[in-house]
PDB file of C-alpha atoms in Angstrom:
ATOM      1  CA  MET A   1     -24.903  10.241  -0.971  1.00  0.00           C
ATOM      2  CA  GLN A   2     -22.859   9.066  -4.011  1.00  0.00           C
ATOM      3  CA  ILE A   3     -19.089   8.798  -3.918  1.00  0.00           C
ATOM      4  CA  GLY A   4     -17.484  11.758  -5.807  1.00  0.00           C
ATOM      5  CA  LYS A   5     -14.644  14.267  -5.523  1.00  0.00           C
ATOM      6  CA  ASP A   6     -14.113  15.527  -1.971  1.00  0.00           C
ATOM      7  CA  THR A   7     -16.078  12.881  -0.188  1.00  0.00           C
ATOM      8  CA  VAL A   8     -14.866  10.642   2.567  1.00  0.00           C
ATOM      9  CA  VAL A   9     -15.362   6.936   1.830  1.00  0.00           C
ATOM     10  CA  GLU A  10     -15.463   4.241   4.453  1.00  0.00           C
ATOM     11  CA  LEU A  11     -15.158   0.805   3.145  1.00  0.00           C
ATOM     12  CA  THR A  12     -14.248  -2.796   4.042  1.00  0.00           C
ATOM     13  CA  TYR A  13     -12.087  -4.604   1.598  1.00  0.00           C
ATOM     14  CA  GLU A  14     -10.315  -7.844   0.868  1.00  0.00           C
ATOM     15  CA  LEU A  15      -7.121  -8.123  -1.288  1.00  0.00           C
ATOM     16  CA  THR A  16      -6.531 -11.563  -2.845  1.00  0.00           C
ATOM     17  CA  ASP A  17      -4.029 -12.833  -5.369  1.00  0.00           C
ATOM     18  CA  THR A  18      -5.420 -14.147  -8.704  1.00  0.00           C
ATOM     19  CA  ASP A  19      -5.922 -17.684  -7.260  1.00  0.00           C
ATOM     20  CA  GLY A  20      -8.253 -16.269  -4.606  1.00  0.00           C
ATOM     21  CA  LYS A  21      -5.619 -16.561  -1.725  1.00  0.00           C
ATOM     22  CA  VAL A  22      -6.437 -13.760   0.822  1.00  0.00           C
ATOM     23  CA  ILE A  23      -3.342 -11.411   1.225  1.00  0.00           C
ATOM     24  CA  GLU A  24      -5.088  -8.730   3.422  1.00  0.00           C
ATOM     25  CA  ARG A  25      -8.671  -8.249   4.810  1.00  0.00           C
ATOM     26  CA  THR A  26      -9.903  -5.398   6.899  1.00  0.00           C
ATOM     27  CA  GLU A  27     -11.042  -6.168  10.402  1.00  0.00           C
ATOM     28  CA  GLY A  28     -13.056  -3.058  10.360  1.00  0.00           C
ATOM     29  CA  PRO A  29     -13.889  -0.330   7.856  1.00  0.00           C
ATOM     30  CA  ILE A  30     -11.135   2.106   6.645  1.00  0.00           C
ATOM     31  CA  GLU A  31     -11.580   5.621   5.288  1.00  0.00           C
ATOM     32  CA  TYR A  32     -10.030   7.631   2.530  1.00  0.00           C
ATOM     33  CA  LEU A  33     -10.479  10.952   0.777  1.00  0.00           C
ATOM     34  CA  HIS A  34     -11.889  10.369  -2.665  1.00  0.00           C
ATOM     35  CA  GLY A  35     -10.927  12.681  -5.564  1.00  0.00           C
ATOM     36  CA  GLY A  36      -7.249  12.218  -6.454  1.00  0.00           C
ATOM     37  CA  TYR A  37      -5.515  12.397  -3.080  1.00  0.00           C
ATOM     38  CA  ASP A  38      -3.618   9.106  -3.419  1.00  0.00           C
ATOM     39  CA  GLY A  39      -5.442   7.599  -0.418  1.00  0.00           C
ATOM     40  CA  ILE A  40      -6.326   4.436  -2.420  1.00  0.00           C
ATOM     41  CA  PHE A  41      -5.137   2.914  -5.679  1.00  0.00           C
ATOM     42  CA  PRO A  42      -6.371   5.101  -8.736  1.00  0.00           C
ATOM     43  CA  ARG A  43      -8.147   2.096 -10.431  1.00  0.00           C
ATOM     44  CA  VAL A  44     -10.102   1.387  -7.261  1.00  0.00           C
ATOM     45  CA  GLU A  45     -11.085   5.048  -6.807  1.00  0.00           C
ATOM     46  CA  GLN A  46     -12.187   5.138 -10.401  1.00  0.00           C
ATOM     47  CA  ALA A  47     -14.412   2.044  -9.928  1.00  0.00           C
ATOM     48  CA  LEU A  48     -15.884   3.546  -6.730  1.00  0.00           C
ATOM     49  CA  SER A  49     -16.936   6.909  -8.246  1.00  0.00           C
ATOM     50  CA  GLY A  50     -20.708   7.117  -8.307  1.00  0.00           C
ATOM     51  CA  LYS A  51     -21.224   4.201  -5.861  1.00  0.00           C
ATOM     52  CA  SER A  52     -23.214   4.621  -2.558  1.00  0.00           C
ATOM     53  CA  ILE A  53     -23.525   2.911   0.809  1.00  0.00           C
ATOM     54  CA  GLY A  54     -23.959  -0.838   0.441  1.00  0.00           C
ATOM     55  CA  ASP A  55     -22.505  -1.059  -2.983  1.00  0.00           C
ATOM     56  CA  ASN A  56     -19.749  -3.518  -3.799  1.00  0.00           C
ATOM     57  CA  CYS A  57     -17.006  -3.534  -6.361  1.00  0.00           C
ATOM     58  CA  ARG A  58     -14.165  -5.764  -7.454  1.00  0.00           C
ATOM     59  CA  VAL A  59     -11.146  -4.450  -9.333  1.00  0.00           C
ATOM     60  CA  ARG A  60      -8.439  -6.522 -10.990  1.00  0.00           C
ATOM     61  CA  LEU A  61      -5.130  -4.649 -10.358  1.00  0.00           C
ATOM     62  CA  GLU A  62      -2.307  -5.413 -12.609  1.00  0.00           C
ATOM     63  CA  PRO A  63       1.169  -4.774 -11.349  1.00  0.00           C
ATOM     64  CA  GLU A  64       1.337  -1.313 -12.774  1.00  0.00           C
ATOM     65  CA  ASP A  65      -2.048  -0.445 -10.962  1.00  0.00           C
ATOM     66  CA  ALA A  66      -0.770  -1.534  -7.543  1.00  0.00           C
ATOM     67  CA  PHE A  67       2.798  -2.066  -6.376  1.00  0.00           C
ATOM     68  CA  GLY A  68       4.680  -1.975  -9.733  1.00  0.00           C
ATOM     69  CA  GLU A  69       6.622  -4.452 -11.775  1.00  0.00           C
ATOM     70  CA  TYR A  70       9.220  -6.411 -10.067  1.00  0.00           C
ATOM     71  CA  ASP A  71      12.631  -4.653 -10.548  1.00  0.00           C
ATOM     72  CA  ALA A  72      15.678  -7.035 -10.411  1.00  0.00           C
ATOM     73  CA  GLU A  73      17.895  -3.896  -9.993  1.00  0.00           C
ATOM     74  CA  LEU A  74      16.498  -3.585  -6.537  1.00  0.00           C
ATOM     75  CA  LEU A  75      18.209  -6.765  -5.324  1.00  0.00           C
ATOM     76  CA  HIS A  76      21.511  -6.188  -3.743  1.00  0.00           C
ATOM     77  CA  LEU A  77      24.228  -8.082  -1.931  1.00  0.00           C
ATOM     78  CA  GLU A  78      25.644  -6.123   1.040  1.00  0.00           C
ATOM     79  CA  PRO A  79      28.595  -6.823   3.422  1.00  0.00           C
ATOM     80  CA  ARG A  80      27.198  -8.444   6.601  1.00  0.00           C
ATOM     81  CA  SER A  81      29.135  -5.848   8.565  1.00  0.00           C
ATOM     82  CA  LYS A  82      26.528  -3.170   7.601  1.00  0.00           C
ATOM     83  CA  PHE A  83      23.715  -5.103   9.586  1.00  0.00           C
ATOM     84  CA  PRO A  84      23.222  -5.932  13.222  1.00  0.00           C
ATOM     85  CA  ARG A  85      24.561  -9.216  14.524  1.00  0.00           C
ATOM     86  CA  ASP A  86      21.078 -10.719  14.740  1.00  0.00           C
ATOM     87  CA  VAL A  87      20.122  -9.886  11.109  1.00  0.00           C
ATOM     88  CA  ALA A  88      17.514 -12.459   9.921  1.00  0.00           C
ATOM     89  CA  VAL A  89      15.470 -13.188   6.756  1.00  0.00           C
ATOM     90  CA  GLY A  90      12.411 -11.018   6.813  1.00  0.00           C
ATOM     91  CA  MET A  91      13.870  -8.096   8.681  1.00  0.00           C
ATOM     92  CA  ARG A  92      13.317  -4.650   6.923  1.00  0.00           C
ATOM     93  CA  PHE A  93      15.753  -1.750   6.718  1.00  0.00           C
ATOM     94  CA  GLU A  94      15.599   1.685   5.080  1.00  0.00           C
ATOM     95  CA  GLY A  95      18.328   2.364   2.575  1.00  0.00           C
ATOM     96  CA  ARG A  96      19.179   5.186   0.210  1.00  0.00           C
ATOM     97  CA  GLY A  97      20.000   4.573  -3.397  1.00  0.00           C
ATOM     98  CA  VAL A  98      23.581   5.797  -4.187  1.00  0.00           C
ATOM     99  CA  GLU A  99      22.665   7.224  -7.671  1.00  0.00           C
ATOM    100  CA  SER A 100      18.961   8.030  -7.113  1.00  0.00           C
ATOM    101  CA  GLY A 101      19.079   9.370  -3.504  1.00  0.00           C
ATOM    102  CA  THR A 102      15.654   7.642  -3.032  1.00  0.00           C
ATOM    103  CA  THR A 103      14.994   5.965   0.266  1.00  0.00           C
ATOM    104  CA  LEU A 104      13.468   2.544   0.005  1.00  0.00           C
ATOM    105  CA  VAL A 105      12.529  -0.120   2.432  1.00  0.00           C
ATOM    106  CA  TYR A 106      14.604  -3.216   1.793  1.00  0.00           C
ATOM    107  CA  THR A 107      13.652  -6.756   3.008  1.00  0.00           C
ATOM    108  CA  VAL A 108      16.310  -9.232   3.959  1.00  0.00           C
ATOM    109  CA  THR A 109      15.966 -12.313   1.687  1.00  0.00           C
ATOM    110  CA  ASP A 110      19.112 -14.247   2.542  1.00  0.00           C
ATOM    111  CA  VAL A 111      21.855 -14.209   5.066  1.00  0.00           C
ATOM    112  CA  ALA A 112      25.155 -15.699   4.442  1.00  0.00           C
ATOM    113  CA  GLU A 113      28.472 -15.746   6.400  1.00  0.00           C
ATOM    114  CA  GLU A 114      29.878 -12.565   4.719  1.00  0.00           C
ATOM    115  CA  LYS A 115      26.882 -11.166   2.712  1.00  0.00           C
ATOM    116  CA  VAL A 116      23.330 -10.168   3.210  1.00  0.00           C
ATOM    117  CA  ALA A 117      20.790 -10.209   0.217  1.00  0.00           C
ATOM    118  CA  VAL A 118      18.235  -7.392   0.347  1.00  0.00           C
ATOM    119  CA  ASP A 119      15.309  -6.638  -1.923  1.00  0.00           C
ATOM    120  CA  GLY A 120      13.865  -3.147  -2.330  1.00  0.00           C
ATOM    121  CA  ASN A 121      10.784  -4.250  -4.242  1.00  0.00           C
ATOM    122  CA  HIS A 122       7.410  -4.209  -2.520  1.00  0.00           C
ATOM    123  CA  PRO A 123       6.551  -7.713  -1.393  1.00  0.00           C
ATOM    124  CA  LEU A 124       3.546  -7.618  -3.785  1.00  0.00           C
ATOM    125  CA  ALA A 125       5.576  -6.088  -6.692  1.00  0.00           C
ATOM    126  CA  GLY A 126       5.023  -7.816 -10.057  1.00  0.00           C
ATOM    127  CA  ARG A 127       1.752  -9.443  -8.931  1.00  0.00           C
ATOM    128  CA  ALA A 128      -1.796  -9.074 -10.259  1.00  0.00           C
ATOM    129  CA  LEU A 129      -4.309  -8.676  -7.382  1.00  0.00           C
ATOM    130  CA  ASP A 130      -8.002  -8.523  -6.851  1.00  0.00           C
ATOM    131  CA  PHE A 131      -9.414  -5.846  -4.725  1.00  0.00           C
ATOM    132  CA  THR A 132     -12.959  -6.493  -3.547  1.00  0.00           C
ATOM    133  CA  CYS A 133     -14.749  -3.900  -1.259  1.00  0.00           C
ATOM    134  CA  THR A 134     -18.196  -2.937   0.162  1.00  0.00           C
ATOM    135  CA  VAL A 135     -18.890   0.785   0.708  1.00  0.00           C
ATOM    136  CA  THR A 136     -20.062   1.270   4.339  1.00  0.00           C
ATOM    137  CA  ALA A 137     -20.441   5.041   4.521  1.00  0.00           C
ATOM    138  CA  VAL A 138     -20.018   8.279   2.385  1.00  0.00           C
ATOM    139  CA  ARG A 139     -19.844  11.765   3.667  1.00  0.00           C
ATOM    140  CA  ALA A 140     -18.817  15.228   2.471  1.00  0.00           C
ATOM    141  CA  ALA A 141     -15.181  15.915   3.343  1.00  0.00           C
ATOM    142  CA  THR A 142     -14.561  18.855   5.677  1.00  0.00           C
ATOM    143  CA  ALA A 143     -12.602  21.947   4.374  1.00  0.00           C
ATOM    144  CA  GLU A 144      -9.768  20.886   6.624  1.00  0.00           C
ATOM    145  CA  GLU A 145      -9.677  17.451   5.178  1.00  0.00           C
ATOM    146  CA  ILE A 146      -9.600  18.768   1.715  1.00  0.00           C
ATOM    147  CA  ALA A 147      -6.884  21.245   2.573  1.00  0.00           C
ATOM    148  CA  HIS A 148      -4.762  18.585   4.126  1.00  0.00           C
ATOM    149  CA  GLY A 149      -5.501  16.045   1.503  1.00  0.00           C
ATOM    150  CA  HIS A 150      -6.532  13.260   3.818  1.00  0.00           C
ATOM    151  CA  VAL A 151      -9.153  12.056   6.305  1.00  0.00           C
ATOM    152  CA  HIS A 152      -9.200  13.381   9.740  1.00  0.00           C
ATOM    153  CA  GLY A 153     -10.578  10.584  12.062  1.00  0.00           C
ATOM    154  CA  ALA A 154     -12.950  10.883  15.002  1.00  0.00           C
ATOM    155  CA  HIS A 155     -10.133  11.765  17.184  1.00  0.00           C
ATOM    156  CA  ASP A 156      -8.486  14.199  14.766  1.00  0.00           C
ATOM    157  CA  HIS A 157      -4.808  14.798  14.852  1.00  0.00           C
ATOM    158  CA  HIS A 158      -2.198  17.504  14.764  1.00  0.00           C
ATOM    159  CA  HIS A 159       0.354  18.352  12.015  1.00  0.00           C
TER     160      HIS A 159
END
């Protein structure tokens, strides 16, 4: 079976930076619903269309194809009093933009006596990445998966 709209694709993948340094690698296959359901990067989905079990693909993802350009306006200095006493670099917190109302995950990048620096960019924002994968299975999606817009695993789930 070939990968096409409304198929469930199982694959293993590796995500590297442009120097070949591994950022993420699957320990086992993952699944996504193919056909515009936002289960995988659109450029990867496009490259996988028409592929079959055993096929490989490699896609260069520019920042706009993956986690977006780095936005310096998402860096903020906040009063330390807004954070737990044990706040440390690397901790992540949800925050809502005052003007946009959008909720973002902010990563603590620096802690000083009175201020905490947080960054609302995805850690991989602004970086080109290479996505390499191998297709391990392809099947027709169920009507329920199509209706819900995502794969239901072997153990299913409730909404």
